[in-house]
mmCIF file of C-alpha atoms in Angstrom:
data_model
loop_
_atom_site.group_PDB
_atom_site.id
_atom_site.type_symbol
_atom_site.label_atom_id
_atom_site.label_comp_id
_atom_site.label_asym_id
_atom_site.label_seq_id
_atom_site.Cartn_x
_atom_site.Cartn_y
_atom_site.Cartn_z
ATOM 1 C CA UNK A 1 15.216 10.385 44.149
ATOM 2 C CA UNK A 2 17.103 12.151 41.049
ATOM 3 C CA UNK A 3 15.193 15.282 39.598
ATOM 4 C CA UNK A 4 13.623 15.066 36.602
ATOM 5 C CA UNK A 5 12.199 12.027 37.556
ATOM 6 C CA UNK A 6 8.543 10.969 39.500
ATOM 7 C CA UNK A 7 10.026 8.272 40.674
ATOM 8 C CA UNK A 8 6.842 6.164 39.885
ATOM 9 C CA UNK A 9 6.136 3.480 37.170
ATOM 10 C CA UNK A 10 2.583 2.315 36.505
ATOM 11 C CA UNK A 11 2.356 -1.466 35.803
ATOM 12 C CA UNK A 12 -1.031 -2.272 34.122
ATOM 13 C CA UNK A 13 -2.184 -6.093 33.936
ATOM 14 C CA UNK A 14 -5.098 -5.922 31.264
ATOM 15 C CA UNK A 15 -6.166 -9.625 31.942
ATOM 16 C CA UNK A 16 -6.886 -8.967 35.333
ATOM 17 C CA UNK A 17 -7.229 -5.609 35.027
ATOM 18 C CA UNK A 18 -5.090 -4.971 38.293
ATOM 19 C CA UNK A 19 -2.724 -1.834 38.345
ATOM 20 C CA UNK A 20 -0.012 -0.817 40.713
ATOM 21 C CA UNK A 21 2.697 1.611 41.150
ATOM 22 C CA UNK A 22 6.368 1.122 41.785
ATOM 23 C CA UNK A 23 9.006 3.060 42.717
ATOM 24 C CA UNK A 24 12.462 2.010 41.544
ATOM 25 C CA UNK A 25 15.649 2.294 43.498
ATOM 26 C CA UNK A 26 17.389 5.570 42.900
ATOM 27 C CA UNK A 27 20.486 3.628 41.332
ATOM 28 C CA UNK A 28 18.001 2.269 38.850
ATOM 29 C CA UNK A 29 17.360 5.347 37.632
ATOM 30 C CA UNK A 30 20.892 6.757 37.966
ATOM 31 C CA UNK A 31 22.386 3.382 35.800
ATOM 32 C CA UNK A 32 19.232 3.802 32.936
ATOM 33 C CA UNK A 33 18.754 7.424 32.410
ATOM 34 C CA UNK A 34 17.231 7.151 29.146
ATOM 35 C CA UNK A 35 13.848 5.779 28.011
ATOM 36 C CA UNK A 36 15.379 2.982 25.742
ATOM 37 C CA UNK A 37 17.452 2.180 28.389
ATOM 38 C CA UNK A 38 14.846 1.573 31.240
ATOM 39 C CA UNK A 39 12.715 -0.430 28.742
ATOM 40 C CA UNK A 40 15.641 -2.484 28.154
ATOM 41 C CA UNK A 41 16.056 -3.040 31.950
ATOM 42 C CA UNK A 42 12.655 -4.273 32.450
ATOM 43 C CA UNK A 43 12.397 -6.247 29.262
ATOM 44 C CA UNK A 44 15.665 -7.866 30.064
ATOM 45 C CA UNK A 45 14.518 -8.445 33.815
ATOM 46 C CA UNK A 46 11.187 -9.456 33.500
ATOM 47 C CA UNK A 47 10.498 -10.824 29.710
ATOM 48 C CA UNK A 48 10.638 -14.759 29.556
ATOM 49 C CA UNK A 49 12.773 -15.612 26.357
ATOM 50 C CA UNK A 50 10.768 -16.919 23.549
ATOM 51 C CA UNK A 51 7.390 -15.586 23.978
ATOM 52 C CA UNK A 52 5.203 -14.691 21.110
ATOM 53 C CA UNK A 53 5.429 -10.962 20.187
ATOM 54 C CA UNK A 54 1.582 -10.771 19.500
ATOM 55 C CA UNK A 55 0.679 -13.278 22.780
ATOM 56 C CA UNK A 56 -0.189 -11.820 26.193
ATOM 57 C CA UNK A 57 2.985 -12.493 27.829
ATOM 58 C CA UNK A 58 4.886 -9.782 25.627
ATOM 59 C CA UNK A 59 5.608 -6.930 27.787
ATOM 60 C CA UNK A 60 4.529 -3.143 26.141
ATOM 61 C CA UNK A 61 6.704 -0.510 28.038
ATOM 62 C CA UNK A 62 5.997 3.241 27.478
ATOM 63 C CA UNK A 63 8.693 4.878 29.099
ATOM 64 C CA UNK A 64 10.341 8.378 29.320
ATOM 65 C CA UNK A 65 13.952 9.326 30.081
ATOM 66 C CA UNK A 66 15.337 12.077 32.760
ATOM 67 C CA UNK A 67 14.926 15.059 30.354
ATOM 68 C CA UNK A 68 11.906 14.173 28.782
ATOM 69 C CA UNK A 69 9.483 17.174 29.305
ATOM 70 C CA UNK A 70 11.889 19.787 30.357
ATOM 71 C CA UNK A 71 11.241 22.974 29.120
ATOM 72 C CA UNK A 72 13.888 22.942 26.574
ATOM 73 C CA UNK A 73 13.541 22.327 22.606
ATOM 74 C CA UNK A 74 14.633 18.498 21.559
ATOM 75 C CA UNK A 75 13.594 16.931 24.949
ATOM 76 C CA UNK A 76 10.206 15.462 24.111
ATOM 77 C CA UNK A 77 11.067 11.970 22.933
ATOM 78 C CA UNK A 78 9.945 8.988 24.547
ATOM 79 C CA UNK A 79 10.355 5.179 23.670
ATOM 80 C CA UNK A 80 7.857 2.431 23.406
ATOM 81 C CA UNK A 81 9.461 -1.380 23.776
ATOM 82 C CA UNK A 82 8.305 -4.812 23.529
ATOM 83 C CA UNK A 83 9.729 -8.085 21.570
ATOM 84 C CA UNK A 84 8.930 -6.825 18.248
ATOM 85 C CA UNK A 85 6.452 -8.825 16.039
ATOM 86 C CA UNK A 86 8.026 -7.878 13.094
ATOM 87 C CA UNK A 87 11.811 -9.026 13.927
ATOM 88 C CA UNK A 88 11.278 -11.455 16.678
ATOM 89 C CA UNK A 89 13.946 -9.867 18.923
ATOM 90 C CA UNK A 90 14.090 -6.600 20.922
ATOM 91 C CA UNK A 91 12.198 -3.892 19.343
ATOM 92 C CA UNK A 92 11.689 -0.375 20.384
ATOM 93 C CA UNK A 93 10.417 3.103 18.772
ATOM 94 C CA UNK A 94 10.808 6.742 19.535
ATOM 95 C CA UNK A 95 8.531 9.607 19.227
ATOM 96 C CA UNK A 96 8.477 13.275 19.743
ATOM 97 C CA UNK A 97 5.080 15.628 20.147
ATOM 98 C CA UNK A 98 3.754 15.874 23.336
ATOM 99 C CA UNK A 99 2.502 12.490 24.803
ATOM 100 C CA UNK A 100 5.729 11.909 26.194
ATOM 101 C CA UNK A 101 5.995 14.860 28.531
ATOM 102 C CA UNK A 102 2.488 14.350 29.341
ATOM 103 C CA UNK A 103 2.817 11.254 30.729
ATOM 104 C CA UNK A 104 5.360 12.858 32.914
ATOM 105 C CA UNK A 105 3.216 15.678 33.959
ATOM 106 C CA UNK A 106 0.663 13.244 34.740
ATOM 107 C CA UNK A 107 3.030 11.780 37.539
ATOM 108 C CA UNK A 108 4.347 8.505 35.808
ATOM 109 C CA UNK A 109 7.666 7.803 34.164
ATOM 110 C CA UNK A 110 6.494 5.057 32.420
ATOM 111 C CA UNK A 111 3.868 2.325 32.244
ATOM 112 C CA UNK A 112 4.425 -1.311 31.764
ATOM 113 C CA UNK A 113 1.553 -3.171 30.092
ATOM 114 C CA UNK A 114 0.880 -6.901 30.620
ATOM 115 C CA UNK A 115 -1.747 -9.405 29.413
ATOM 116 C CA UNK A 116 -4.630 -8.750 27.033
ATOM 117 C CA UNK A 117 -7.808 -7.595 27.827
ATOM 118 C CA UNK A 118 -10.806 -9.626 26.891
ATOM 119 C CA UNK A 119 -12.487 -6.291 25.088
ATOM 120 C CA UNK A 120 -11.213 -3.469 23.933
ATOM 121 C CA UNK A 121 -10.136 -0.986 26.222
ATOM 122 C CA UNK A 122 -8.054 2.201 26.581
ATOM 123 C CA UNK A 123 -6.172 3.828 29.497
ATOM 124 C CA UNK A 124 -6.647 7.119 31.021
ATOM 125 C CA UNK A 125 -3.900 8.644 33.194
ATOM 126 C CA UNK A 126 -4.601 11.932 34.894
ATOM 127 C CA UNK A 127 -2.131 13.244 38.056
ATOM 128 C CA UNK A 128 -1.097 10.148 39.272
ATOM 129 C CA UNK A 129 -4.510 8.334 38.686
ATOM 130 C CA UNK A 130 -4.953 5.660 36.373
ATOM 131 C CA UNK A 131 -8.184 3.864 34.673
ATOM 132 C CA UNK A 132 -8.749 1.255 32.032
ATOM 133 C CA UNK A 133 -12.096 1.963 30.001
ATOM 134 C CA UNK A 134 -14.016 0.482 27.713
ATOM 135 C CA UNK A 135 -12.980 1.398 24.051
ATOM 136 C CA UNK A 136 -15.693 -0.536 21.966
ATOM 137 C CA UNK A 137 -16.851 2.634 20.437
ATOM 138 C CA UNK A 138 -13.647 3.714 19.304
ATOM 139 C CA UNK A 139 -12.389 0.602 17.877
ATOM 140 C CA UNK A 140 -12.068 0.088 14.044
ATOM 141 C CA UNK A 141 -12.128 4.079 13.962
ATOM 142 C CA UNK A 142 -9.486 5.860 12.470
ATOM 143 C CA UNK A 143 -6.927 8.013 14.496
ATOM 144 C CA UNK A 144 -8.477 11.334 14.280
ATOM 145 C CA UNK A 145 -12.011 9.806 14.935
ATOM 146 C CA UNK A 146 -10.492 7.783 18.040
ATOM 147 C CA UNK A 147 -8.985 10.904 19.257
ATOM 148 C CA UNK A 148 -11.659 13.053 19.331
ATOM 149 C CA UNK A 149 -14.177 10.640 20.636
ATOM 150 C CA UNK A 150 -11.608 10.078 23.767
ATOM 151 C CA UNK A 151 -11.316 13.688 24.137
ATOM 152 C CA UNK A 152 -15.126 14.385 24.463
ATOM 153 C CA UNK A 153 -15.691 11.199 26.516
ATOM 154 C CA UNK A 154 -13.301 12.522 29.193
ATOM 155 C CA UNK A 155 -14.466 16.251 28.731
ATOM 156 C CA UNK A 156 -10.897 17.866 28.349
ATOM 157 C CA UNK A 157 -9.630 18.949 24.364
ATOM 158 C CA UNK A 158 -6.073 19.112 25.992
ATOM 159 C CA UNK A 159 -5.493 15.440 26.648
ATOM 160 C CA UNK A 160 -2.904 13.839 24.672
ATOM 161 C CA UNK A 161 -3.711 10.223 23.181
ATOM 162 C CA UNK A 162 -0.766 7.726 22.058
ATOM 163 C CA UNK A 163 -2.954 4.949 19.861
ATOM 164 C CA UNK A 164 -2.086 2.130 17.584
ATOM 165 C CA UNK A 165 -4.889 2.666 15.023
ATOM 166 C CA UNK A 166 -6.901 0.642 12.999
ATOM 167 C CA UNK A 167 -3.603 -1.290 11.608
ATOM 168 C CA UNK A 168 -2.211 -2.079 14.962
ATOM 169 C CA UNK A 169 -5.702 -3.814 15.888
ATOM 170 C CA UNK A 170 -5.333 -5.681 12.742
ATOM 171 C CA UNK A 171 -1.750 -6.550 14.013
ATOM 172 C CA UNK A 172 0.127 -5.541 10.759
ATOM 173 C CA UNK A 173 3.720 -6.116 11.913
ATOM 174 C CA UNK A 174 5.037 -2.866 11.057
ATOM 175 C CA UNK A 175 1.840 -0.659 12.951
ATOM 176 C CA UNK A 176 2.872 2.031 14.825
ATOM 177 C CA UNK A 177 2.085 4.075 17.678
ATOM 178 C CA UNK A 178 0.821 7.820 16.672
ATOM 179 C CA UNK A 179 0.134 10.757 19.316
ATOM 180 C CA UNK A 180 -1.423 13.666 18.105
ATOM 181 C CA UNK A 181 -2.020 12.212 14.704
ATOM 182 C CA UNK A 182 1.417 12.940 13.332
ATOM 183 C CA UNK A 183 3.951 11.876 15.751
ATOM 184 C CA UNK A 184 4.696 8.410 15.433
ATOM 185 C CA UNK A 185 6.861 5.641 17.125
ATOM 186 C CA UNK A 186 7.099 4.030 13.789
ATOM 187 C CA UNK A 187 9.384 0.965 13.879
ATOM 188 C CA UNK A 188 9.452 -2.613 15.008
ATOM 189 C CA UNK A 189 5.639 -3.136 14.995
ATOM 190 C CA UNK A 190 4.930 -1.631 18.606
ATOM 191 C CA UNK A 191 1.351 -0.763 17.353
ATOM 192 C CA UNK A 192 0.731 -4.497 16.664
ATOM 193 C CA UNK A 193 1.577 -5.506 19.985
ATOM 194 C CA UNK A 194 -0.621 -2.961 21.582
ATOM 195 C CA UNK A 195 -3.572 -4.194 19.179
ATOM 196 C CA UNK A 196 -2.687 -7.532 20.198
ATOM 197 C CA UNK A 197 -3.101 -6.652 23.940
ATOM 198 C CA UNK A 198 -6.682 -5.287 22.842
ATOM 199 C CA UNK A 199 -5.402 -1.666 24.133
ATOM 200 C CA UNK A 200 -6.222 0.707 21.593
ATOM 201 C CA UNK A 201 -5.151 3.762 22.984
ATOM 202 C CA UNK A 202 -3.534 5.481 26.044
ATOM 203 C CA UNK A 203 -4.691 9.223 27.046
ATOM 204 C CA UNK A 204 -2.854 11.178 29.309
ATOM 205 C CA UNK A 205 -3.254 14.693 31.277
ATOM 206 C CA UNK A 206 -1.308 16.234 33.504
ATOM 207 C CA UNK A 207 -0.597 19.434 35.614
ATOM 208 C CA UNK A 208 2.351 18.597 37.209
ATOM 209 C CA UNK A 209 5.658 20.372 35.653
ATOM 210 C CA UNK A 210 8.599 18.288 35.937
ATOM 211 C CA UNK A 211 11.404 19.050 38.396
ATOM 212 C CA UNK A 212 14.983 20.317 37.999
ATOM 213 C CA UNK A 213 17.595 20.570 40.556
ATOM 214 C CA UNK A 214 18.462 24.010 39.471
ATOM 215 C CA UNK A 215 15.399 25.589 37.552
ATOM 216 C CA UNK A 216 17.191 29.035 37.003
ATOM 217 C CA UNK A 217 20.113 27.197 34.896
ATOM 218 C CA UNK A 218 17.143 25.583 32.735
ATOM 219 C CA UNK A 219 15.719 28.948 32.270
ATOM 220 C CA UNK A 220 19.301 30.117 31.229
ATOM 221 C CA UNK A 221 19.936 27.313 29.150
ATOM 222 C CA UNK A 222 16.597 27.830 27.172
ATOM 223 C CA UNK A 223 17.407 31.377 26.842
ATOM 224 C CA UNK A 224 20.572 30.951 25.411
ATOM 225 C CA UNK A 225 19.264 28.371 22.764
ATOM 226 C CA UNK A 226 16.403 30.594 21.832
ATOM 227 C CA UNK A 227 19.384 33.013 21.168
ATOM 228 C CA UNK A 228 21.782 30.643 19.164
ATOM 229 C CA UNK A 229 18.944 28.728 17.206
ATOM 230 C CA UNK A 230 18.818 31.863 14.542
ATOM 231 C CA UNK A 231 22.678 32.055 13.935
ATOM 232 C CA UNK A 232 22.079 28.101 13.012
ATOM 233 C CA UNK A 233 21.738 27.552 9.363
ATOM 234 C CA UNK A 234 20.631 24.107 9.946
ATOM 235 C CA UNK A 235 18.038 24.726 12.496
ATOM 236 C CA UNK A 236 16.687 27.798 9.969
ATOM 237 C CA UNK A 237 16.815 25.406 7.284
ATOM 238 C CA UNK A 238 15.113 23.067 9.434
ATOM 239 C CA UNK A 239 12.190 25.213 10.375
ATOM 240 C CA UNK A 240 11.759 26.607 6.518
ATOM 241 C CA UNK A 241 11.787 23.156 4.606
ATOM 242 C CA UNK A 242 11.729 20.482 7.305
ATOM 243 C CA UNK A 243 13.461 17.301 7.106
ATOM 244 C CA UNK A 244 12.624 17.013 3.553
ATOM 245 C CA UNK A 245 15.428 19.370 2.816
ATOM 246 C CA UNK A 246 17.626 16.398 2.876
ATOM 247 C CA UNK A 247 15.902 15.003 -0.560
ATOM 248 C CA UNK A 248 18.011 17.074 -3.061
ATOM 249 C CA UNK A 249 21.523 16.792 -0.953
ATOM 250 C CA UNK A 250 21.022 12.815 -1.054
ATOM 251 C CA UNK A 251 20.217 12.624 -4.992
ATOM 252 C CA UNK A 252 23.311 14.904 -5.712
ATOM 253 C CA UNK A 253 25.109 13.011 -3.530
ATOM 254 C CA UNK A 254 23.994 9.562 -5.239
ATOM 255 C CA UNK A 255 22.460 7.997 -2.334
ATOM 256 C CA UNK A 256 18.857 8.914 -2.517
ATOM 257 C CA UNK A 257 16.756 5.483 -2.290
ATOM 258 C CA UNK A 258 15.169 5.127 -5.830
ATOM 259 C CA UNK A 259 13.502 2.295 -7.825
ATOM 260 C CA UNK A 260 13.143 -0.248 -4.435
ATOM 261 C CA UNK A 261 16.953 0.354 -3.666
ATOM 262 C CA UNK A 262 18.221 -0.668 -6.911
ATOM 263 C CA UNK A 263 19.262 3.217 -7.840
ATOM 264 C CA UNK A 264 20.834 6.470 -5.893
ATOM 265 C CA UNK A 265 19.061 8.977 -8.131
ATOM 266 C CA UNK A 266 15.781 9.401 -9.084
ATOM 267 C CA UNK A 267 14.484 11.818 -12.343
ATOM 268 C CA UNK A 268 11.578 13.340 -10.072
ATOM 269 C CA UNK A 269 13.811 14.486 -7.116
ATOM 270 C CA UNK A 270 13.142 17.925 -7.272
ATOM 271 C CA UNK A 271 9.169 17.487 -7.405
ATOM 272 C CA UNK A 272 9.230 16.026 -4.132
ATOM 273 C CA UNK A 273 11.874 17.905 -2.327
ATOM 274 C CA UNK A 274 11.579 20.089 0.429
ATOM 275 C CA UNK A 275 11.821 23.306 -1.517
ATOM 276 C CA UNK A 276 8.818 22.154 -3.303
ATOM 277 C CA UNK A 277 6.711 21.240 -0.592
ATOM 278 C CA UNK A 278 7.356 24.609 1.065
ATOM 279 C CA UNK A 279 6.333 26.884 -2.359
ATOM 280 C CA UNK A 280 3.460 24.449 -2.862
ATOM 281 C CA UNK A 281 1.513 22.627 -0.165
ATOM 282 C CA UNK A 282 3.249 23.597 3.128
ATOM 283 C CA UNK A 283 0.352 25.486 5.510
ATOM 284 C CA UNK A 284 3.109 26.054 8.298
ATOM 285 C CA UNK A 285 5.774 24.676 10.000
ATOM 286 C CA UNK A 286 4.916 22.861 13.444
ATOM 287 C CA UNK A 287 7.158 21.696 16.389
ATOM 288 C CA UNK A 288 6.849 19.034 19.324
ATOM 289 C CA UNK A 289 6.480 20.425 22.989
ATOM 290 C CA UNK A 290 8.820 23.158 24.319
ATOM 291 C CA UNK A 291 10.417 23.163 20.666
ATOM 292 C CA UNK A 292 11.291 26.597 18.629
ATOM 293 C CA UNK A 293 12.883 24.688 15.653
ATOM 294 C CA UNK A 294 9.247 23.702 14.121
ATOM 295 C CA UNK A 295 10.791 21.357 11.670
ATOM 296 C CA UNK A 296 7.445 19.594 11.477
ATOM 297 C CA UNK A 297 5.295 20.140 8.461
ATOM 298 C CA UNK A 298 1.448 20.846 8.430
ATOM 299 C CA UNK A 299 0.661 20.583 4.943
ATOM 300 C CA UNK A 300 -2.713 20.992 2.685
ATOM 301 C CA UNK A 301 -3.977 19.258 -0.725
ATOM 302 C CA UNK A 302 -7.049 19.646 -2.578
ATOM 303 C CA UNK A 303 -7.923 18.185 -6.189
ATOM 304 C CA UNK A 304 -7.167 14.324 -7.102
ATOM 305 C CA UNK A 305 -5.388 14.069 -3.858
ATOM 306 C CA UNK A 306 -6.089 15.275 -0.478
ATOM 307 C CA UNK A 307 -4.399 15.579 2.781
ATOM 308 C CA UNK A 308 -5.310 17.781 5.946
ATOM 309 C CA UNK A 309 -2.904 19.760 8.018
ATOM 310 C CA UNK A 310 -4.454 17.679 11.145
ATOM 311 C CA UNK A 311 -2.367 14.852 10.196
ATOM 312 C CA UNK A 312 0.729 16.592 9.657
ATOM 313 C CA UNK A 313 3.003 15.981 6.779
ATOM 314 C CA UNK A 314 5.638 13.803 5.133
ATOM 315 C CA UNK A 315 8.858 13.688 6.797
ATOM 316 C CA UNK A 316 12.162 12.734 4.941
ATOM 317 C CA UNK A 317 11.623 8.889 5.318
ATOM 318 C CA UNK A 318 7.925 9.378 4.131
ATOM 319 C CA UNK A 319 9.311 11.334 0.882
ATOM 320 C CA UNK A 320 11.681 8.494 0.386
ATOM 321 C CA UNK A 321 9.228 5.554 1.200
ATOM 322 C CA UNK A 322 6.391 6.903 -0.531
ATOM 323 C CA UNK A 323 8.031 8.666 -3.328
ATOM 324 C CA UNK A 324 11.460 7.682 -4.649
ATOM 325 C CA UNK A 325 11.764 4.089 -3.400
ATOM 326 C CA UNK A 326 8.485 3.519 -6.113
ATOM 327 C CA UNK A 327 9.538 5.830 -8.572
ATOM 328 C CA UNK A 328 6.634 8.379 -7.349
ATOM 329 C CA UNK A 329 6.972 11.996 -8.278
ATOM 330 C CA UNK A 330 3.709 13.267 -7.210
ATOM 331 C CA UNK A 331 3.840 15.367 -3.927
ATOM 332 C CA UNK A 332 0.029 15.390 -3.251
ATOM 333 C CA UNK A 333 0.102 11.352 -3.533
ATOM 334 C CA UNK A 334 2.753 11.096 -1.088
ATOM 335 C CA UNK A 335 1.083 13.622 1.277
ATOM 336 C CA UNK A 336 -2.229 11.498 1.163
ATOM 337 C CA UNK A 337 -0.318 8.312 1.680
ATOM 338 C CA UNK A 338 1.283 9.749 4.798
ATOM 339 C CA UNK A 339 -2.110 11.017 5.772
ATOM 340 C CA UNK A 340 -3.592 7.610 5.418
ATOM 341 C CA UNK A 341 -0.693 5.735 7.457
ATOM 342 C CA UNK A 342 -1.596 8.588 10.103
ATOM 343 C CA UNK A 343 -5.027 7.783 9.981
ATOM 344 C CA UNK A 344 -4.501 3.905 10.237
ATOM 345 C CA UNK A 345 -1.678 4.017 12.382
ATOM 346 C CA UNK A 346 1.001 2.587 9.979
ATOM 347 C CA UNK A 347 5.036 2.986 9.547
ATOM 348 C CA UNK A 348 5.222 4.816 6.637
ATOM 349 C CA UNK A 349 8.679 3.353 5.762
ATOM 350 C CA UNK A 350 7.833 -0.312 6.112
ATOM 351 C CA UNK A 351 4.727 0.037 4.371
ATOM 352 C CA UNK A 352 6.502 2.174 1.468
ATOM 353 C CA UNK A 353 9.100 -0.399 0.935
ATOM 354 C CA UNK A 354 6.686 -3.284 1.419
ATOM 355 C CA UNK A 355 4.930 -1.866 -1.903
ATOM 356 C CA UNK A 356 8.165 -0.992 -3.894
ATOM 357 C CA UNK A 357 8.997 -4.370 -3.037
ATOM 358 C CA UNK A 358 5.864 -5.808 -4.574
ATOM 359 C CA UNK A 359 6.264 -3.978 -7.416
ATOM 360 C CA UNK A 360 9.713 -5.157 -8.291
ATOM 361 C CA UNK A 361 8.441 -8.755 -8.139
ATOM 362 C CA UNK A 362 5.773 -7.617 -10.621
ATOM 363 C CA UNK A 363 8.424 -6.235 -12.713
ATOM 364 C CA UNK A 364 10.183 -9.132 -12.680
ATOM 365 C CA UNK A 365 7.304 -11.447 -13.414
ATOM 366 C CA UNK A 366 6.815 -12.984 -9.879
ATOM 367 C CA UNK A 367 3.698 -11.482 -9.415
ATOM 368 C CA UNK A 368 0.943 -11.164 -11.576
ATOM 369 C CA UNK A 369 -1.941 -8.844 -12.037
ATOM 370 C CA UNK A 370 -4.054 -11.782 -10.543
ATOM 371 C CA UNK A 371 -1.662 -11.820 -7.347
ATOM 372 C CA UNK A 372 -2.200 -8.088 -6.733
ATOM 373 C CA UNK A 373 -5.892 -7.852 -6.910
ATOM 374 C CA UNK A 374 -5.942 -6.533 -10.248
ATOM 375 C CA UNK A 375 -3.995 -3.726 -9.039
ATOM 376 C CA UNK A 376 -1.291 -2.222 -11.345
ATOM 377 C CA UNK A 377 1.613 -2.445 -9.186
ATOM 378 C CA UNK A 378 4.190 -1.030 -11.436
ATOM 379 C CA UNK A 379 6.903 2.118 -10.433
ATOM 380 C CA UNK A 380 5.853 5.339 -10.988
ATOM 381 C CA UNK A 381 1.956 4.529 -10.346
ATOM 382 C CA UNK A 382 1.135 6.786 -7.103
ATOM 383 C CA UNK A 383 -2.466 5.289 -7.312
ATOM 384 C CA UNK A 384 -1.622 1.918 -6.874
ATOM 385 C CA UNK A 385 0.527 2.801 -4.196
ATOM 386 C CA UNK A 386 -2.490 4.326 -2.278
ATOM 387 C CA UNK A 387 -4.773 1.583 -3.007
ATOM 388 C CA UNK A 388 -2.313 -0.727 -1.558
ATOM 389 C CA UNK A 389 -1.598 1.398 1.998
ATOM 390 C CA UNK A 390 -5.472 0.718 2.461
ATOM 391 C CA UNK A 391 -5.144 -2.943 1.691
ATOM 392 C CA UNK A 392 -2.333 -3.146 4.078
ATOM 393 C CA UNK A 393 -4.026 -1.571 6.796
ATOM 394 C CA UNK A 394 -7.288 -3.544 6.418
ATOM 395 C CA UNK A 395 -5.423 -6.954 5.779
ATOM 396 C CA UNK A 396 -7.248 -7.307 2.298
ATOM 397 C CA UNK A 397 -6.103 -9.561 -0.512
ATOM 398 C CA UNK A 398 -2.016 -9.224 -1.147
ATOM 399 C CA UNK A 399 -1.998 -6.673 1.448
ATOM 400 C CA UNK A 400 -2.502 -9.399 4.071
ATOM 401 C CA UNK A 401 0.420 -10.832 2.637
ATOM 402 C CA UNK A 402 2.406 -7.508 2.739
ATOM 403 C CA UNK A 403 1.372 -6.676 6.262
ATOM 404 C CA UNK A 404 3.640 -9.385 7.252
ATOM 405 C CA UNK A 405 6.914 -7.353 6.185
ATOM 406 C CA UNK A 406 8.981 -8.333 3.229
ATOM 407 C CA UNK A 407 10.802 -11.049 4.858
ATOM 408 C CA UNK A 408 8.124 -13.007 5.533
#
């Protein structure tokens, strides 16, 4: 077996409660080395064509790669894949954070989830053992509450939790999977697939380190990376400003998505830039497992709008989708919207552009105040944006329609 892998895939059937371990052939591992590639291998090999993305026959796969969990910067990502309820085609989404490495250290390279549980459950994986547990007391809770309850129940604050959130329970077609409350497998509705299976979360805890063919060489590379990072202007700027540092370059290039993509420049760009975030609401930069770049944001907002560092802070894509796309130039409102999405388990990009799409329909006279539940859905109204995030996540009123995605 190639080093870097455990050589074990966990298969879980939620309909029957059966679980089993599989040991893929070494050729499979060497041919499909990435989490995306391994997920594709299993979906193409096993998934029946034409299955309902939100039905029990859809397979949901959590998969890591050969380098996931190595003690080097940038190697934390893992894949969640299934047939997408948003596109009805192949769907996958990647996330960083800590869950991917923890799953590897817990003894499995991936998890294949089949069927549908008759009641809410979560999966608990620790050092090569797995258990399906009752999730009735966390069902309906926001991600922060659910994570806290799981860790209390299992008695370990170091457990890593990936979960679908209340939006996934409601099968919002662009619900995401969130780990550590702030790292999202954001695209293609993987949280909705998770919710459709009555699987609220996967909790992982591992004490085994990822193997390497040449541990000393890995240490040497890690040391060299740490030496080189201070010499990289991009790495230093990412640490200082995070991915929102791209707001002003895109603005100056005329390609910052604005007014539902009708324009490429936004008058309020500076007010929502990475520089402004650093000067005003940033508490500290944060990073993923073993990464010294620390491009993630932890922000705090008090007053009319509120946001807690516990839920991180907006990435560039969120600053655009909950900012310039809807003509919103209030950084505090964007930060609160980002926290709401992380609490509910919503993809910030899809929900932002869905709301901006509705605002254009209002602007064109296609939707009226009666259609929008009397919410003043006009460009620039950040309070309306926040109200709509909640309605989409709960599938209330017009939010139930927007939860289907702009194409539907």
